[in-house]
């Protein structure tokens, strides 16, 4: 046959129903060995590649999983998606990828949700950093549609399974490391404070200073934008101050902002870490290859991707583990015990942080001057 075969063609050649072909292709046990062998032989002879959509229509069950992501240029997305694709490859499912533009995020996400509910094309959704659209995803969940979030921008949505990193703990460890090197004037260039991730990382920074007995100096805290431009602008403001008022270390709340700090330090003729130490957060793939290699906090991207897709597959295959039965006039609803999984970060010690010299340690602290004065 010169034309591309479909599942109906295979069923006709094997003299069976399309449902039987679907059960064989999905490796279901309720088909006789002889029939299974005949169907598989025809599939091989004809070079037939089954369509997940066609199988879903015949079996009444979709074999597609939707994955909602922001722009694919986000540094952490590829690492997560590699693991998600690896896990899905070992299942009967395939991925349908929805990339939502940042300029029209809410509208685009709303259209995707409407399409999913109208067509039931996919069996569930993994939403990665959905931003403000996370609230809209509760509509899917309330319709009995499995949804799992990987998110750090907003508080976990009630009733929706959530995977995230321990941003507060990671920032705490990063700041404690700088303190252990003798630093007390530690600047913090935050991300936008409208995001939960920025507030969590700032809280971790504050916790570490407090536990070490170091007063919080508000003039060392600046708000950035998670981008290199924000880090560069913040560092320029910090480094333009008189030497005695400069920080001895800068904690940039993202690796991209840390790259901007590196650029600003070079503008001022300062060497990292000789003149100033630098800490990032995220561990982007390029951070280990910077000159010098960036000391940073590694987000557990691979683990987040793996646990999120495995949880979604469980929701699809074994919904009774997570859902409770409601009266017949209502949809199934996820229990109030929807999983909340927070994964630990890892401090990656490289080349941008240095122990303060004894001379630097003896430099009067203006907090102490204010007290003694």
Tab-separated table of C-alpha atoms in Angstrom:
chain	number	residue	atom	x	y	z
A	1	UNK	CA	0.000	0.000	0.000
A	2	UNK	CA	1.540	3.324	-1.099
A	3	UNK	CA	-0.574	5.541	1.174
A	4	UNK	CA	0.139	5.912	4.874
A	5	UNK	CA	-1.758	3.292	6.840
A	6	UNK	CA	-4.016	4.029	9.748
A	7	UNK	CA	-5.279	1.837	12.572
A	8	UNK	CA	-8.409	0.923	10.586
A	9	UNK	CA	-6.230	-0.426	7.748
A	10	UNK	CA	-4.303	-2.654	10.168
A	11	UNK	CA	-7.577	-3.927	11.653
A	12	UNK	CA	-8.926	-4.753	8.168
A	13	UNK	CA	-5.746	-6.594	7.121
A	14	UNK	CA	-5.753	-8.604	10.380
A	15	UNK	CA	-9.526	-9.214	10.170
A	16	UNK	CA	-10.077	-7.886	13.692
A	17	UNK	CA	-11.663	-4.825	15.247
A	18	UNK	CA	-9.773	-1.573	15.734
A	19	UNK	CA	-10.222	-2.077	19.475
A	20	UNK	CA	-8.249	-5.326	19.292
A	21	UNK	CA	-5.451	-3.583	17.388
A	22	UNK	CA	-5.419	-0.860	20.049
A	23	UNK	CA	-5.139	-3.433	22.869
A	24	UNK	CA	-2.214	-5.135	21.120
A	25	UNK	CA	-0.412	-1.841	20.498
A	26	UNK	CA	-0.912	-0.900	24.149
A	27	UNK	CA	0.364	-4.332	25.242
A	28	UNK	CA	-2.885	-5.321	26.957
A	29	UNK	CA	-3.138	-8.974	28.052
A	30	UNK	CA	-6.681	-9.782	26.869
A	31	UNK	CA	-5.760	-10.819	23.289
A	32	UNK	CA	-5.032	-14.390	22.199
A	33	UNK	CA	-1.375	-15.148	21.337
A	34	UNK	CA	-2.243	-16.076	17.747
A	35	UNK	CA	-4.163	-12.850	17.139
A	36	UNK	CA	-1.454	-10.772	18.813
A	37	UNK	CA	1.222	-12.393	16.655
A	38	UNK	CA	-0.797	-11.818	13.463
A	39	UNK	CA	-1.377	-8.146	14.234
A	40	UNK	CA	2.256	-7.488	15.174
A	41	UNK	CA	3.448	-9.250	12.003
A	42	UNK	CA	1.202	-7.049	9.838
A	43	UNK	CA	2.359	-3.925	11.723
A	44	UNK	CA	5.978	-4.851	11.029
A	45	UNK	CA	5.399	-5.819	7.381
A	46	UNK	CA	3.530	-2.615	6.631
A	47	UNK	CA	5.926	-0.411	8.569
A	48	UNK	CA	3.002	1.011	10.514
A	49	UNK	CA	3.758	3.664	13.140
A	50	UNK	CA	0.759	3.962	15.505
A	51	UNK	CA	-0.697	7.371	16.224
A	52	UNK	CA	-1.290	8.038	19.903
A	53	UNK	CA	-4.271	10.171	18.985
A	54	UNK	CA	-5.850	7.403	16.893
A	55	UNK	CA	-5.304	4.808	19.592
A	56	UNK	CA	-6.854	7.158	22.143
A	57	UNK	CA	-9.936	7.718	20.000
A	58	UNK	CA	-10.433	3.972	19.518
A	59	UNK	CA	-9.764	2.992	23.130
A	60	UNK	CA	-11.592	5.976	24.615
A	61	UNK	CA	-8.442	6.917	26.519
A	62	UNK	CA	-5.893	9.513	25.444
A	63	UNK	CA	-2.215	8.553	25.288
A	64	UNK	CA	-1.036	12.140	25.107
A	65	UNK	CA	0.261	14.324	27.953
A	66	UNK	CA	0.321	18.104	27.626
A	67	UNK	CA	3.316	20.013	28.966
A	68	UNK	CA	2.874	23.758	29.419
A	69	UNK	CA	6.109	25.774	29.496
A	70	UNK	CA	7.140	29.424	29.262
A	71	UNK	CA	9.651	30.423	26.585
A	72	UNK	CA	11.980	27.524	25.811
A	73	UNK	CA	14.904	29.933	26.170
A	74	UNK	CA	14.501	29.920	29.970
A	75	UNK	CA	17.779	28.432	31.277
A	76	UNK	CA	16.253	25.681	33.451
A	77	UNK	CA	13.535	24.454	31.069
A	78	UNK	CA	15.700	22.251	28.786
A	79	UNK	CA	17.186	20.328	31.729
A	80	UNK	CA	13.718	19.595	33.121
A	81	UNK	CA	12.306	18.646	29.733
A	82	UNK	CA	15.112	16.187	29.004
A	83	UNK	CA	14.186	14.214	32.130
A	84	UNK	CA	10.441	14.499	31.487
A	85	UNK	CA	10.895	13.182	27.941
A	86	UNK	CA	13.122	10.362	29.190
A	87	UNK	CA	10.467	9.175	31.656
A	88	UNK	CA	7.597	9.459	29.157
A	89	UNK	CA	9.597	7.542	26.544
A	90	UNK	CA	9.307	4.440	28.712
A	91	UNK	CA	5.488	4.662	28.823
A	92	UNK	CA	2.697	4.368	26.225
A	93	UNK	CA	2.296	8.160	26.343
A	94	UNK	CA	3.609	10.944	24.130
A	95	UNK	CA	4.111	14.633	24.866
A	96	UNK	CA	2.211	17.568	23.416
A	97	UNK	CA	4.218	20.730	24.137
A	98	UNK	CA	2.531	24.094	24.649
A	99	UNK	CA	4.933	27.056	24.793
A	100	UNK	CA	3.233	30.193	26.138
A	101	UNK	CA	4.517	33.632	25.167
A	102	UNK	CA	5.464	35.938	28.034
A	103	UNK	CA	3.846	38.947	26.338
A	104	UNK	CA	0.343	37.463	26.277
A	105	UNK	CA	0.661	34.752	28.894
A	106	UNK	CA	-2.780	34.774	30.490
A	107	UNK	CA	-4.684	34.925	27.214
A	108	UNK	CA	-2.589	32.192	25.587
A	109	UNK	CA	-2.885	29.908	28.615
A	110	UNK	CA	-6.650	30.439	28.739
A	111	UNK	CA	-6.940	29.365	25.122
A	112	UNK	CA	-4.892	26.233	25.805
A	113	UNK	CA	-7.077	25.306	28.794
A	114	UNK	CA	-10.278	25.828	26.784
A	115	UNK	CA	-8.909	23.647	23.979
A	116	UNK	CA	-7.917	20.860	26.346
A	117	UNK	CA	-11.319	20.793	28.031
A	118	UNK	CA	-13.185	20.945	24.709
A	119	UNK	CA	-11.235	18.177	22.943
A	120	UNK	CA	-9.987	15.985	25.813
A	121	UNK	CA	-7.051	15.421	23.501
A	122	UNK	CA	-4.629	14.826	26.376
A	123	UNK	CA	-4.865	12.751	29.547
A	124	UNK	CA	-3.196	15.235	31.912
A	125	UNK	CA	-1.006	18.334	32.122
A	126	UNK	CA	2.398	19.167	33.570
A	127	UNK	CA	2.642	22.958	33.937
A	128	UNK	CA	6.189	24.303	34.380
A	129	UNK	CA	6.526	27.815	35.849
A	130	UNK	CA	2.999	28.796	34.759
A	131	UNK	CA	3.162	32.172	36.517
A	132	UNK	CA	-0.207	33.885	37.025
A	133	UNK	CA	-1.829	31.170	34.920
A	134	UNK	CA	-1.451	28.729	37.831
A	135	UNK	CA	-4.734	29.985	39.237
A	136	UNK	CA	-6.490	29.169	35.963
A	137	UNK	CA	-5.241	25.597	36.082
A	138	UNK	CA	-7.477	24.907	39.057
A	139	UNK	CA	-10.355	24.966	36.563
A	140	UNK	CA	-8.830	21.950	34.830
A	141	UNK	CA	-8.335	20.133	38.125
A	142	UNK	CA	-11.916	20.796	39.199
A	143	UNK	CA	-13.098	19.155	35.989
A	144	UNK	CA	-11.324	15.953	37.041
A	145	UNK	CA	-8.377	16.640	34.703
A	146	UNK	CA	-5.018	15.671	36.287
A	147	UNK	CA	-2.633	18.622	36.675
A	148	UNK	CA	0.805	18.862	38.336
A	149	UNK	CA	2.693	22.152	38.799
A	150	UNK	CA	6.394	22.903	38.923
A	151	UNK	CA	6.341	26.452	40.219
A	152	UNK	CA	8.199	28.975	42.365
A	153	UNK	CA	6.577	32.264	41.415
A	154	UNK	CA	3.409	31.964	43.477
A	155	UNK	CA	2.200	30.069	46.538
A	156	UNK	CA	1.046	26.496	45.775
A	157	UNK	CA	-2.470	26.424	44.354
A	158	UNK	CA	-4.961	24.778	46.699
A	159	UNK	CA	-5.853	21.251	45.661
A	160	UNK	CA	-3.254	21.000	42.858
A	161	UNK	CA	-0.119	18.823	43.274
A	162	UNK	CA	2.999	20.980	43.410
A	163	UNK	CA	6.743	20.395	43.025
A	164	UNK	CA	9.340	23.031	43.887
A	165	UNK	CA	12.819	23.738	45.208
A	166	UNK	CA	13.713	24.847	48.737
A	167	UNK	CA	14.698	28.376	47.734
A	168	UNK	CA	14.788	29.663	51.291
A	169	UNK	CA	17.051	26.843	52.433
A	170	UNK	CA	19.318	27.277	49.417
A	171	UNK	CA	19.726	30.995	50.041
A	172	UNK	CA	20.413	30.304	53.709
A	173	UNK	CA	23.241	27.887	52.878
A	174	UNK	CA	24.696	30.285	50.301
A	175	UNK	CA	24.777	33.175	52.773
A	176	UNK	CA	26.135	30.993	55.573
A	177	UNK	CA	28.962	29.931	53.271
A	178	UNK	CA	29.913	33.565	52.646
A	179	UNK	CA	29.749	34.285	56.374
A	180	UNK	CA	32.010	31.294	57.055
A	181	UNK	CA	34.559	32.884	54.699
A	182	UNK	CA	34.568	35.947	56.953
A	183	UNK	CA	32.179	38.184	55.018
A	184	UNK	CA	29.800	40.429	56.936
A	185	UNK	CA	29.027	43.143	54.390
A	186	UNK	CA	27.103	40.834	52.076
A	187	UNK	CA	24.950	42.557	49.497
A	188	UNK	CA	21.834	40.905	48.103
A	189	UNK	CA	20.505	41.644	44.618
A	190	UNK	CA	16.970	40.300	44.718
A	191	UNK	CA	14.641	39.148	42.007
A	192	UNK	CA	11.299	40.958	41.579
A	193	UNK	CA	9.652	40.845	44.993
A	194	UNK	CA	6.232	40.122	43.503
A	195	UNK	CA	7.451	36.546	43.059
A	196	UNK	CA	7.463	33.996	45.856
A	197	UNK	CA	10.892	32.725	44.789
A	198	UNK	CA	12.421	36.181	45.389
A	199	UNK	CA	10.800	36.519	48.796
A	200	UNK	CA	11.906	33.009	49.802
A	201	UNK	CA	15.518	33.615	48.780
A	202	UNK	CA	15.579	36.963	50.545
A	203	UNK	CA	14.171	35.327	53.676
A	204	UNK	CA	16.939	32.714	53.587
A	205	UNK	CA	19.522	35.499	53.310
A	206	UNK	CA	17.969	37.283	56.293
A	207	UNK	CA	17.811	34.062	58.328
A	208	UNK	CA	21.530	33.431	57.845
A	209	UNK	CA	22.510	36.973	58.836
A	210	UNK	CA	20.306	36.810	61.918
A	211	UNK	CA	21.689	33.431	63.024
A	212	UNK	CA	25.220	34.784	62.669
A	213	UNK	CA	24.397	37.931	64.681
A	214	UNK	CA	24.951	40.232	61.686
A	215	UNK	CA	22.506	43.156	61.500
A	216	UNK	CA	20.596	43.489	58.239
A	217	UNK	CA	21.859	46.548	56.338
A	218	UNK	CA	19.089	47.732	54.008
A	219	UNK	CA	21.492	49.766	51.850
A	220	UNK	CA	23.081	46.463	50.778
A	221	UNK	CA	19.771	45.099	49.489
A	222	UNK	CA	18.672	46.005	45.954
A	223	UNK	CA	15.848	44.698	43.787
A	224	UNK	CA	16.782	43.324	40.380
A	225	UNK	CA	14.952	41.474	37.632
A	226	UNK	CA	16.665	38.039	37.452
A	227	UNK	CA	18.346	39.158	34.198
A	228	UNK	CA	21.974	40.189	33.518
A	229	UNK	CA	20.913	43.829	33.152
A	230	UNK	CA	19.447	43.833	36.658
A	231	UNK	CA	22.608	42.360	38.141
A	232	UNK	CA	24.791	44.833	36.264
A	233	UNK	CA	22.728	47.814	37.380
A	234	UNK	CA	22.672	46.689	41.007
A	235	UNK	CA	26.404	45.983	41.080
A	236	UNK	CA	27.213	49.372	39.548
A	237	UNK	CA	25.284	51.058	42.355
A	238	UNK	CA	27.055	49.002	45.010
A	239	UNK	CA	30.554	49.312	43.568
A	240	UNK	CA	30.312	53.074	42.950
A	241	UNK	CA	30.259	53.662	46.698
A	242	UNK	CA	33.408	54.544	48.671
A	243	UNK	CA	35.534	51.483	49.295
A	244	UNK	CA	34.700	51.368	53.009
A	245	UNK	CA	30.980	51.229	52.178
A	246	UNK	CA	31.158	48.593	49.478
A	247	UNK	CA	30.140	45.010	50.173
A	248	UNK	CA	32.884	42.418	50.329
A	249	UNK	CA	30.536	39.854	48.777
A	250	UNK	CA	27.451	39.982	46.557
A	251	UNK	CA	24.712	37.363	46.595
A	252	UNK	CA	22.844	37.583	43.277
A	253	UNK	CA	19.535	35.738	43.442
A	254	UNK	CA	19.995	34.281	39.947
A	255	UNK	CA	22.970	33.188	37.883
A	256	UNK	CA	21.919	35.542	35.093
A	257	UNK	CA	22.161	38.495	37.491
A	258	UNK	CA	25.532	37.155	38.682
A	259	UNK	CA	26.764	37.362	35.081
A	260	UNK	CA	25.758	41.026	35.123
A	261	UNK	CA	27.701	41.530	38.369
A	262	UNK	CA	30.789	40.056	36.693
A	263	UNK	CA	30.427	42.566	33.878
A	264	UNK	CA	30.048	45.500	36.278
A	265	UNK	CA	33.068	44.401	38.354
A	266	UNK	CA	35.181	44.406	35.195
A	267	UNK	CA	33.990	47.957	34.428
A	268	UNK	CA	35.279	49.058	37.839
A	269	UNK	CA	38.574	47.251	37.365
A	270	UNK	CA	37.752	44.800	40.158
A	271	UNK	CA	38.745	41.145	40.124
A	272	UNK	CA	36.446	38.333	41.288
A	273	UNK	CA	37.113	36.879	43.857
A	274	UNK	CA	40.265	38.839	44.712
A	275	UNK	CA	38.450	42.127	45.264
A	276	UNK	CA	34.896	40.932	45.802
A	277	UNK	CA	33.236	37.530	46.213
A	278	UNK	CA	30.186	36.542	44.192
A	279	UNK	CA	27.438	33.969	44.788
A	280	UNK	CA	24.704	33.052	42.289
A	281	UNK	CA	21.582	30.919	42.382
A	282	UNK	CA	20.240	28.347	39.856
A	283	UNK	CA	23.409	26.728	38.440
A	284	UNK	CA	22.662	27.382	34.794
A	285	UNK	CA	24.609	25.085	32.430
A	286	UNK	CA	26.974	27.931	31.487
A	287	UNK	CA	27.851	28.877	35.081
A	288	UNK	CA	30.530	26.217	35.481
A	289	UNK	CA	32.223	27.570	32.331
A	290	UNK	CA	32.351	31.250	33.291
A	291	UNK	CA	35.728	32.832	33.998
A	292	UNK	CA	35.992	32.421	36.914
A	293	UNK	CA	33.566	29.533	37.361
A	294	UNK	CA	30.560	30.741	39.347
A	295	UNK	CA	29.916	29.524	42.883
A	296	UNK	CA	26.162	29.103	43.043
A	297	UNK	CA	23.170	27.202	44.388
A	298	UNK	CA	22.054	24.364	42.162
A	299	UNK	CA	18.335	23.928	41.633
A	300	UNK	CA	17.252	20.250	41.463
A	301	UNK	CA	15.873	20.607	37.921
A	302	UNK	CA	16.298	16.972	36.903
A	303	UNK	CA	14.691	15.721	40.111
A	304	UNK	CA	11.811	18.202	39.839
A	305	UNK	CA	11.106	17.096	36.283
A	306	UNK	CA	11.272	13.417	37.214
A	307	UNK	CA	9.076	13.621	40.310
A	308	UNK	CA	6.528	15.853	38.585
A	309	UNK	CA	5.999	13.621	35.551
A	310	UNK	CA	5.966	10.461	37.672
A	311	UNK	CA	3.328	12.022	39.924
A	312	UNK	CA	1.254	13.046	36.901
A	313	UNK	CA	1.431	9.536	35.457
A	314	UNK	CA	0.209	8.179	38.806
A	315	UNK	CA	-2.685	10.635	38.808
A	316	UNK	CA	-3.644	9.446	35.324
A	317	UNK	CA	-3.184	5.711	35.882
A	318	UNK	CA	-4.256	5.424	39.522
A	319	UNK	CA	-6.552	8.366	40.263
A	320	UNK	CA	-8.088	6.563	43.258
A	321	UNK	CA	-4.849	7.195	45.154
A	322	UNK	CA	-5.406	10.951	45.049
A	323	UNK	CA	-9.035	11.622	44.263
A	324	UNK	CA	-12.104	11.215	46.420
A	325	UNK	CA	-15.518	10.358	45.019
A	326	UNK	CA	-18.034	13.193	45.129
A	327	UNK	CA	-21.834	12.971	44.743
A	328	UNK	CA	-22.906	12.048	41.242
A	329	UNK	CA	-23.770	15.627	40.334
A	330	UNK	CA	-20.197	16.770	41.035
A	331	UNK	CA	-16.839	16.086	39.430
A	332	UNK	CA	-14.108	14.200	41.198
A	333	UNK	CA	-12.066	16.519	43.366
A	334	UNK	CA	-8.475	16.223	44.535
A	335	UNK	CA	-8.304	15.902	48.292
A	336	UNK	CA	-7.027	18.670	50.492
A	337	UNK	CA	-3.915	16.525	50.876
A	338	UNK	CA	-2.668	17.211	47.342
A	339	UNK	CA	1.066	16.438	47.335
A	340	UNK	CA	3.435	19.322	48.089
A	341	UNK	CA	6.990	18.236	47.339
A	342	UNK	CA	9.864	20.608	48.114
A	343	UNK	CA	13.268	19.348	46.997
A	344	UNK	CA	16.606	20.411	48.516
A	345	UNK	CA	19.134	22.536	46.655
A	346	UNK	CA	22.882	21.959	46.467
A	347	UNK	CA	25.703	24.463	47.015
A	348	UNK	CA	28.171	24.313	44.100
A	349	UNK	CA	31.492	25.685	45.370
A	350	UNK	CA	33.647	26.893	42.484
A	351	UNK	CA	35.913	29.928	42.015
A	352	UNK	CA	34.068	33.196	42.721
A	353	UNK	CA	34.182	33.233	46.527
A	354	UNK	CA	37.284	33.860	48.623
A	355	UNK	CA	38.072	33.945	52.310
A	356	UNK	CA	38.604	37.493	53.556
A	357	UNK	CA	42.126	38.432	54.527
A	358	UNK	CA	42.913	39.319	58.141
A	359	UNK	CA	43.281	42.954	57.096
A	360	UNK	CA	39.813	42.996	55.561
A	361	UNK	CA	38.384	41.305	58.620
A	362	UNK	CA	39.845	44.077	60.805
A	363	UNK	CA	38.184	46.823	58.757
A	364	UNK	CA	35.782	48.650	61.118
A	365	UNK	CA	32.163	47.741	60.564
A	366	UNK	CA	30.023	50.868	60.274
A	367	UNK	CA	27.309	49.108	62.315
A	368	UNK	CA	29.782	48.868	65.195
A	369	UNK	CA	30.860	52.479	64.633
A	370	UNK	CA	27.266	53.596	64.918
A	371	UNK	CA	26.848	51.671	68.182
A	372	UNK	CA	30.086	52.904	69.718
A	373	UNK	CA	29.363	56.460	68.617
